[in-house]
Tab-separated table of C-alpha atoms in Angstrom:
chain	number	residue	atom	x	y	z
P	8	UNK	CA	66.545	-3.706	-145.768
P	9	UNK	CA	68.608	-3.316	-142.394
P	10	UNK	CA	71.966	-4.170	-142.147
P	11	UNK	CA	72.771	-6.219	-138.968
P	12	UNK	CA	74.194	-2.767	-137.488
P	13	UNK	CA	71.577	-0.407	-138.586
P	14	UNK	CA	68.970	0.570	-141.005
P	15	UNK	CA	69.805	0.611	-144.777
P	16	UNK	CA	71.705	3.794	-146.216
P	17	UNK	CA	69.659	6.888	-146.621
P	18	UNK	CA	67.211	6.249	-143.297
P	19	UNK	CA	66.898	7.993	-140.744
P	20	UNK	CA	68.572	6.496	-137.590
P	21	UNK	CA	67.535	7.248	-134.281
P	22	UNK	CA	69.712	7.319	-131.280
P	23	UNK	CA	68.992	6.911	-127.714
P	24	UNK	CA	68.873	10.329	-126.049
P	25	UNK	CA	71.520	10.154	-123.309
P	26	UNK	CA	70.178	10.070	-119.459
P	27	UNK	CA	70.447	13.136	-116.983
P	28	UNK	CA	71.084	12.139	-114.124
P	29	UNK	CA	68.745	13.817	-111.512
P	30	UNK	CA	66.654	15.639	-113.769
P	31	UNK	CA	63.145	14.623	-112.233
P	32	UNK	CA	64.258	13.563	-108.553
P	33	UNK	CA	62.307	15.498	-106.433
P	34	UNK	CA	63.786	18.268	-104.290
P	35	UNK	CA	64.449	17.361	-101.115
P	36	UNK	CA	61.727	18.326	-98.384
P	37	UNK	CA	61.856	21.564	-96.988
P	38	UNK	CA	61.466	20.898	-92.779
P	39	UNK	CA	61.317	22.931	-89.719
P	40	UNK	CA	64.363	24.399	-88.466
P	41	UNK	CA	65.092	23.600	-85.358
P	42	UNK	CA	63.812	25.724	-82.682
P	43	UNK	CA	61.300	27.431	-85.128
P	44	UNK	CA	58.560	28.719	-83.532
P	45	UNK	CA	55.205	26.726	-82.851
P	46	UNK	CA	52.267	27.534	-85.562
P	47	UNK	CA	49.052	28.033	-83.256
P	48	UNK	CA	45.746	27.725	-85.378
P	49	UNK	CA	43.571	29.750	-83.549
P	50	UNK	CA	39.706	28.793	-84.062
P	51	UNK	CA	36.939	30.841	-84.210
P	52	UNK	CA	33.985	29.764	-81.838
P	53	UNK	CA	34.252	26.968	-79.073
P	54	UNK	CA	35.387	23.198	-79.624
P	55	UNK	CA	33.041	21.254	-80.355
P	56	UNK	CA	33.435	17.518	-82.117
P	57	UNK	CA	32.968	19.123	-85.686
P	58	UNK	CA	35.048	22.110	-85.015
P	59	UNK	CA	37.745	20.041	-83.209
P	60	UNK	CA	37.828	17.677	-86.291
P	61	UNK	CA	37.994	20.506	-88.842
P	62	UNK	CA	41.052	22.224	-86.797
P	63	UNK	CA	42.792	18.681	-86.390
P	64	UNK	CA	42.820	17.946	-89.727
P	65	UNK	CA	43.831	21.043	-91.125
P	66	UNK	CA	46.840	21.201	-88.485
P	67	UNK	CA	47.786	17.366	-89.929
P	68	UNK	CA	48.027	18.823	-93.950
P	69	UNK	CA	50.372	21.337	-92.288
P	70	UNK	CA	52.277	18.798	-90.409
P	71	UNK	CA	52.714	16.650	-93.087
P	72	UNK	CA	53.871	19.479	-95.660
P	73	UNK	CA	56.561	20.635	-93.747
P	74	UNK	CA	58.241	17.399	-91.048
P	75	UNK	CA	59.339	18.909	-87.634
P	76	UNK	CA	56.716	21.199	-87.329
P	77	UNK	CA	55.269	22.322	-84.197
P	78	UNK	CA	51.338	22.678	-84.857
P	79	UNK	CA	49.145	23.833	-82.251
P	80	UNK	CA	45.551	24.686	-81.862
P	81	UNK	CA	44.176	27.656	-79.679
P	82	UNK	CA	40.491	28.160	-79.811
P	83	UNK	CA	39.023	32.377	-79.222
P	84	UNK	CA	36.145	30.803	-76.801
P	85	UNK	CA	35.737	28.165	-73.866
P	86	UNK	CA	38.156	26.864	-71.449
P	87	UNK	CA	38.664	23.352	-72.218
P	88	UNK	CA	41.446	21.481	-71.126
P	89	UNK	CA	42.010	19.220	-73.389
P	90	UNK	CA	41.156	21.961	-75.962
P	91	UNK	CA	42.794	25.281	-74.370
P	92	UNK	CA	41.736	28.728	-75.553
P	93	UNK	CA	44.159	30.517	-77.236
P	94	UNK	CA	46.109	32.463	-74.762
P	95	UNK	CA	46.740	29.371	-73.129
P	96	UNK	CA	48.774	27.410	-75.960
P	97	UNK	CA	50.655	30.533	-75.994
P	98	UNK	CA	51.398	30.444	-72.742
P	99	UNK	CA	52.391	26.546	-72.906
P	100	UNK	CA	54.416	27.193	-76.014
P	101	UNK	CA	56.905	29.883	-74.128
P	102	UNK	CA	57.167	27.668	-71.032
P	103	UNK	CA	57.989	24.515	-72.857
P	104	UNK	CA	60.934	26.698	-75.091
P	105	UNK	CA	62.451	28.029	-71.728
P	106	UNK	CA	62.598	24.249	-70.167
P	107	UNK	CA	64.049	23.371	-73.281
P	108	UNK	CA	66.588	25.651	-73.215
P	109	UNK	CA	67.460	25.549	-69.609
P	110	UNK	CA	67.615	21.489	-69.685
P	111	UNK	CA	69.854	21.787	-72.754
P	112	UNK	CA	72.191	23.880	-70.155
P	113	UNK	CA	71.938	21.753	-67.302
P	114	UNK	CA	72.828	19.168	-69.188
P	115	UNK	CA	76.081	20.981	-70.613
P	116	UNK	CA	74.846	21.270	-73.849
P	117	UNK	CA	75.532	24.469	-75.780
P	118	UNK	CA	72.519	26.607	-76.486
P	119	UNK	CA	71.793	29.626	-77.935
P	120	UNK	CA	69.169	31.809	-75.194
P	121	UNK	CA	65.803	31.803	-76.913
P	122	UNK	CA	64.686	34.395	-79.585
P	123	UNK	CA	61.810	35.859	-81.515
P	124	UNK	CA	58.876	35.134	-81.301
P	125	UNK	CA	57.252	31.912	-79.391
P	126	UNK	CA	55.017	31.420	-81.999
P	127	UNK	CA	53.288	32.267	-85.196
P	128	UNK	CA	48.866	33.038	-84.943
P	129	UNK	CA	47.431	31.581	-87.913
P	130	UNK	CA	43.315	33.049	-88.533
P	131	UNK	CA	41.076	29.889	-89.364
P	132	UNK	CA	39.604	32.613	-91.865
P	133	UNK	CA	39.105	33.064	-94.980
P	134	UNK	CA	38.724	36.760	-95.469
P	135	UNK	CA	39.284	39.348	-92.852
P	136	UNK	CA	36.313	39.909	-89.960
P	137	UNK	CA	37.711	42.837	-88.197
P	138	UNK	CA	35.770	41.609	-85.135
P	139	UNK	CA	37.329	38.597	-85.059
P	140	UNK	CA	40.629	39.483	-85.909
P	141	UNK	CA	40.080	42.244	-83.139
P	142	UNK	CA	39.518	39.641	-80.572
P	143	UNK	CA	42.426	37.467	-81.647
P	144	UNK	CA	44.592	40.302	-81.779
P	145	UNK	CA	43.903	41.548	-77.880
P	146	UNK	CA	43.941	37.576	-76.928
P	147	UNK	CA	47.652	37.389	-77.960
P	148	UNK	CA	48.638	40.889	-76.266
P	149	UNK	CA	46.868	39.571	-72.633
P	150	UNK	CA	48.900	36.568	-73.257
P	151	UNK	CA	52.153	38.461	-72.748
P	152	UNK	CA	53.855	36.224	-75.238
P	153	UNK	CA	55.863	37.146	-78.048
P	154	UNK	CA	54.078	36.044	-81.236
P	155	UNK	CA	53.438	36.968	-84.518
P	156	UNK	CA	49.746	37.351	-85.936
P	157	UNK	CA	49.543	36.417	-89.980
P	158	UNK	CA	47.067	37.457	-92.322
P	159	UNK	CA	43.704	35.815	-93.237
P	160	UNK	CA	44.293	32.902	-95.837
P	161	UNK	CA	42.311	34.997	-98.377
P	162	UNK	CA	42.211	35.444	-101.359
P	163	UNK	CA	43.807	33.210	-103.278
P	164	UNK	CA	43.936	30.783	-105.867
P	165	UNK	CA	43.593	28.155	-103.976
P	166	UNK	CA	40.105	29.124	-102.778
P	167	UNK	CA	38.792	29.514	-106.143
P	168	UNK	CA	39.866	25.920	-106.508
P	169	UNK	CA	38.111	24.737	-103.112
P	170	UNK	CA	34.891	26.640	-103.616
P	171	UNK	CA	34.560	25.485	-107.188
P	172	UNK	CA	35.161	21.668	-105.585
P	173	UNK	CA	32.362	21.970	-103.227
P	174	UNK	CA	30.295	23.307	-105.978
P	175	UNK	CA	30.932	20.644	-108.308
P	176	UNK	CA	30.048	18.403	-105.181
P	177	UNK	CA	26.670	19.825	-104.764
P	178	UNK	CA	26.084	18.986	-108.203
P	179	UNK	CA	25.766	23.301	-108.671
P	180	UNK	CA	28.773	23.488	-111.045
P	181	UNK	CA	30.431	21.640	-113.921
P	182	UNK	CA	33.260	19.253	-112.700
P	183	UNK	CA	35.199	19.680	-115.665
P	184	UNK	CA	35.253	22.457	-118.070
P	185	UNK	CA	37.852	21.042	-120.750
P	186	UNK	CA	35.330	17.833	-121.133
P	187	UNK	CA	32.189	20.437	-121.482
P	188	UNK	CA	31.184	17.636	-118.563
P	189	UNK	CA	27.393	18.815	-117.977
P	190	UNK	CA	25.204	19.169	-114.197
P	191	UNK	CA	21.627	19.878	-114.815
P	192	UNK	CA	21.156	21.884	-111.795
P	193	UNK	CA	24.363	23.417	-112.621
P	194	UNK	CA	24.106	27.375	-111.618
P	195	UNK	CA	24.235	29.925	-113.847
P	196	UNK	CA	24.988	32.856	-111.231
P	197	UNK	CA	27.146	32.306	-107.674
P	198	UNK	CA	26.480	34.195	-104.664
P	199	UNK	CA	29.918	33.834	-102.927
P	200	UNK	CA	28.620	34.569	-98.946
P	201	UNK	CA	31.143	36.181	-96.422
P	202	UNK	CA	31.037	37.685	-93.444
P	203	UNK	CA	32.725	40.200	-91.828
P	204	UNK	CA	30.855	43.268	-93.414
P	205	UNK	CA	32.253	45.283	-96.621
P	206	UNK	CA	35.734	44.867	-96.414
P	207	UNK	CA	35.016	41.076	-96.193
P	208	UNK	CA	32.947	41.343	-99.209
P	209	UNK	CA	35.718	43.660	-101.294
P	210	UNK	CA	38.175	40.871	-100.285
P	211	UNK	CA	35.746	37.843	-101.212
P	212	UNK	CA	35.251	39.507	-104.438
P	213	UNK	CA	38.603	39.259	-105.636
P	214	UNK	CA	38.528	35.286	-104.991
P	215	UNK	CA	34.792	35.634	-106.775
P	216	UNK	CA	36.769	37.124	-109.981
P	217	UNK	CA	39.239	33.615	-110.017
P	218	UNK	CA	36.129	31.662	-109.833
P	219	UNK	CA	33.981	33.083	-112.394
P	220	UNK	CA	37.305	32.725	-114.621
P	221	UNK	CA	36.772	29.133	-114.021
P	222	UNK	CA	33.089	28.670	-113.864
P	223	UNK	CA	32.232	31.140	-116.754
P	224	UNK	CA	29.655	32.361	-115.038
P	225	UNK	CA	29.195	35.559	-113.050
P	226	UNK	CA	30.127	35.907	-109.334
P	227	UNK	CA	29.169	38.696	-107.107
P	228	UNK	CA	30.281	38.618	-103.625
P	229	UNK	CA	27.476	39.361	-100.546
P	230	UNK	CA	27.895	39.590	-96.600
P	231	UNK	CA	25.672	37.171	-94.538
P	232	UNK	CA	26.200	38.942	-91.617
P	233	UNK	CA	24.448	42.274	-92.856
P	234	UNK	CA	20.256	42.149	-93.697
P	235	UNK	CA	19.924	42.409	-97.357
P	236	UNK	CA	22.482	41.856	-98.897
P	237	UNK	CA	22.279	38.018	-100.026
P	238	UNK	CA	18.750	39.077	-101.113
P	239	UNK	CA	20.015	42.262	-102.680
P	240	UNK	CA	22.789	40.535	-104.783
P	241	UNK	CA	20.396	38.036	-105.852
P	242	UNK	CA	18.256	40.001	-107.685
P	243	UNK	CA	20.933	41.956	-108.903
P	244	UNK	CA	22.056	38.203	-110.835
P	245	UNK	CA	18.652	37.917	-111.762
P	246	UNK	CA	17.908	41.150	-113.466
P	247	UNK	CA	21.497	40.487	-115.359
P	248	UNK	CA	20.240	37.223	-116.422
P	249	UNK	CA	21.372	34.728	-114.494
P	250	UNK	CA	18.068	32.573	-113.584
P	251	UNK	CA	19.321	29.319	-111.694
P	252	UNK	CA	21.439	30.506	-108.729
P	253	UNK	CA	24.105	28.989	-106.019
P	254	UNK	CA	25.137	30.046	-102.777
P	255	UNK	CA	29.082	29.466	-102.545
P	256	UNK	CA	30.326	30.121	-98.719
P	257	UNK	CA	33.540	31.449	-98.647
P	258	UNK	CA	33.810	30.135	-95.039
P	259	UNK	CA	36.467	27.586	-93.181
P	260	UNK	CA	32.831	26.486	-91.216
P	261	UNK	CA	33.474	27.561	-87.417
P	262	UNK	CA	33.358	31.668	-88.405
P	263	UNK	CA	29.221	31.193	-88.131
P	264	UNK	CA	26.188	29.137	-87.283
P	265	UNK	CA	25.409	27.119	-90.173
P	266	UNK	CA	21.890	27.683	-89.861
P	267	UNK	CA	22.710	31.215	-91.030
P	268	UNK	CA	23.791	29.420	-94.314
P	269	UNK	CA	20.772	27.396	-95.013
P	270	UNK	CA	18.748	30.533	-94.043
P	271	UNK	CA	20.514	33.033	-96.925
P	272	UNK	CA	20.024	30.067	-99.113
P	273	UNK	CA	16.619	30.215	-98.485
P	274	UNK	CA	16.197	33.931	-98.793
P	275	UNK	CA	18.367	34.182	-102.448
P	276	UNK	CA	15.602	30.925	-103.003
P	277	UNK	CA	18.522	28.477	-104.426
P	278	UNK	CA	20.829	25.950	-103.153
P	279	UNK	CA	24.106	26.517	-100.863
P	280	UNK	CA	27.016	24.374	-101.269
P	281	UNK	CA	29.002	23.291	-98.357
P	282	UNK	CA	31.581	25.396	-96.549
P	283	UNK	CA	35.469	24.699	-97.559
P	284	UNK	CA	36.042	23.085	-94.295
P	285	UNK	CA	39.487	20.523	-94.347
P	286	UNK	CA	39.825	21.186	-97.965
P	287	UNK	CA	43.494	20.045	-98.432
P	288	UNK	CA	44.383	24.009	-99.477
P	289	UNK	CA	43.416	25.601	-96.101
P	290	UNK	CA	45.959	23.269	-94.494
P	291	UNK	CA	48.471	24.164	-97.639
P	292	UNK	CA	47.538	28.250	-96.987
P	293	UNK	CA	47.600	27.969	-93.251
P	294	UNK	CA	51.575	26.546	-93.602
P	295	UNK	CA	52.135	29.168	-96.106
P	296	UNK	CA	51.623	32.223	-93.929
P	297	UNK	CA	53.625	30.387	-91.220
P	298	UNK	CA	56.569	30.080	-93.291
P	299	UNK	CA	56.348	33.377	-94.708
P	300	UNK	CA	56.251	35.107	-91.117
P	301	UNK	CA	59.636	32.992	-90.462
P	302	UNK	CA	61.112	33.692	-94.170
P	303	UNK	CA	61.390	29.801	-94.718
P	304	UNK	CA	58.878	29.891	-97.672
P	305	UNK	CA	60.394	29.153	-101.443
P	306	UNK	CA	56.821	29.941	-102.698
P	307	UNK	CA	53.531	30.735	-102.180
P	308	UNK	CA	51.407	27.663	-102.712
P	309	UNK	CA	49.728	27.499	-106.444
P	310	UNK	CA	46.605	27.166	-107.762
P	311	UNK	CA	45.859	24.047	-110.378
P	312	UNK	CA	45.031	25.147	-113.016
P	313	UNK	CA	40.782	25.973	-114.280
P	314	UNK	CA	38.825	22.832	-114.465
């Protein structure tokens, strides 16, 4: 029996572990220093209502990882004015930092003169189309504005995670791999579909490797922007085995007509998921190669781990 102050001698007593203070607070937010540069999203294509939607929200997952940010959208065609091409949010970005600057001064306030760049280019891509990126490149030198052009958001983790979501969604892949949870049109072979010819496809591939690791099935990479080679990598599944197919985009959505989609789907004969579109990880990616150009970034955002 217990005593009233503890157990009876010879049983084990436990004791309260003492508290650390602070051990799972969160860390504080990291947040735009002042003055930092605006992020421009530039957008493939023109903006229409789907595309405009797609670049707002991505810009808003941005905004809302990192407080203070400036987050802009430039789109590579049209002349809207309510949804300006690229070089002219460039443009607006420099003259709105000099009227900053020389209102601080007229006011009396000390400032520091402007440096760096005006802003940082962030590629609505997902692998590199030297085409595009050629375009987007020669926009920002005939802007005359200082700015810095990142990478495209591929590959990464991250994608592997979004593509094997809108999978899943399509009912072409299991949900969950730990539960053995079961689709029966779930794909035995995925034909991840990029554009931007072979060095699109050598860079897809490497995203195709982290999502067979998570499907366990095979993924081959193919370019839907050169004749044969959905078709071709189709049969080369099929001849390994693999008899019930997917199409996988490995597209943001605005790169190409999605007609082009539903018409590979139709040539591999099997079913095409949707593209990644506002998948919370674009926005996540897009952030990260801001704050890398600016050397703000703690990390590079991770992957969760394999269904």
């Amino acid at each position: 029996m217990s005593s009233p102050t503890g157990p009876a001698s010879g049983l084990p007593v436990r004791m309260p572990r003492p508290r650390q203070p602070g051990r799972h607070r969160r860390p504080e937010p990291l947040a735009a220093p002042e003055g930092a540069p605006a992020l421009v999203l530039v957008v493939p294509g023109t903006p229409g209502a789907a595309t405009r939607s797609l670049a707002e929200e991505v810009v808003s997952i941005a905004r809302s990882e990192l407080p203070g940010l400036d987050a802009r959208i430039g789109y590579l065609d049209g002349d809207d004015a309510e949804y300006p091409p690229l070089q002219s949010v460039l443009a607006r970005a420099a003259e709105e930092r000099t009227a900053r600057y020389e209102q601080a001064v007229a006011a009396g306030v000390e400032a520091k003169e402007p440096e760096g760049p005006v802003a940082v280019v962030v590629p609505l891509l997902a692998g590199p189309d030297s085409a595009l990126l050629r375009r987007v490149r020669q926009a920002v030198m005939d802007s005359r504005i200082a700015a810095e052009l990142t990478d495209v958001l591929g590959p990464h983790p991250l994608l592997a995670e979004a593509l094997h979501v809108r999978l899943s969604e399509a009912g072409l892949a299991r949900a969950d791999r730990a539960r053995l949870f079961t689709v029966a049109t779930a794909a035995d072979g995925i034909i991840l579909a990029s554009v931007g010819g072979e060095e699109a496809v050598q860079a897809a591939g490497i995203t195709g490797m982290l999502l067979a690791a998570r499907l366990a099935v095979p993924v081959m990479a193919a370019a839907l922007d050169q004749e044969g080679s959905i078709s071709g990598v189709a049969e080369q599944l099929r001849s390994s085995g693999s008899q019930q197919l997917a199409l996988a985009p490995y597209l943001i959505g605005p790169e190409i007509d999605a007609e082009l989609v539903a018409a590979a789907a139709e040539e591999a004969d099997c079913s095409a998921a949707e593209a990644l579109g506002p998948y919370p990880a674009i926005g996540k990616l897009v952030l990260a190669k801001y704050t890398t150009a600016l050397g703000i970034a703690p990390q590079q955002p991770q992957g969760t781990p394999a269904l």
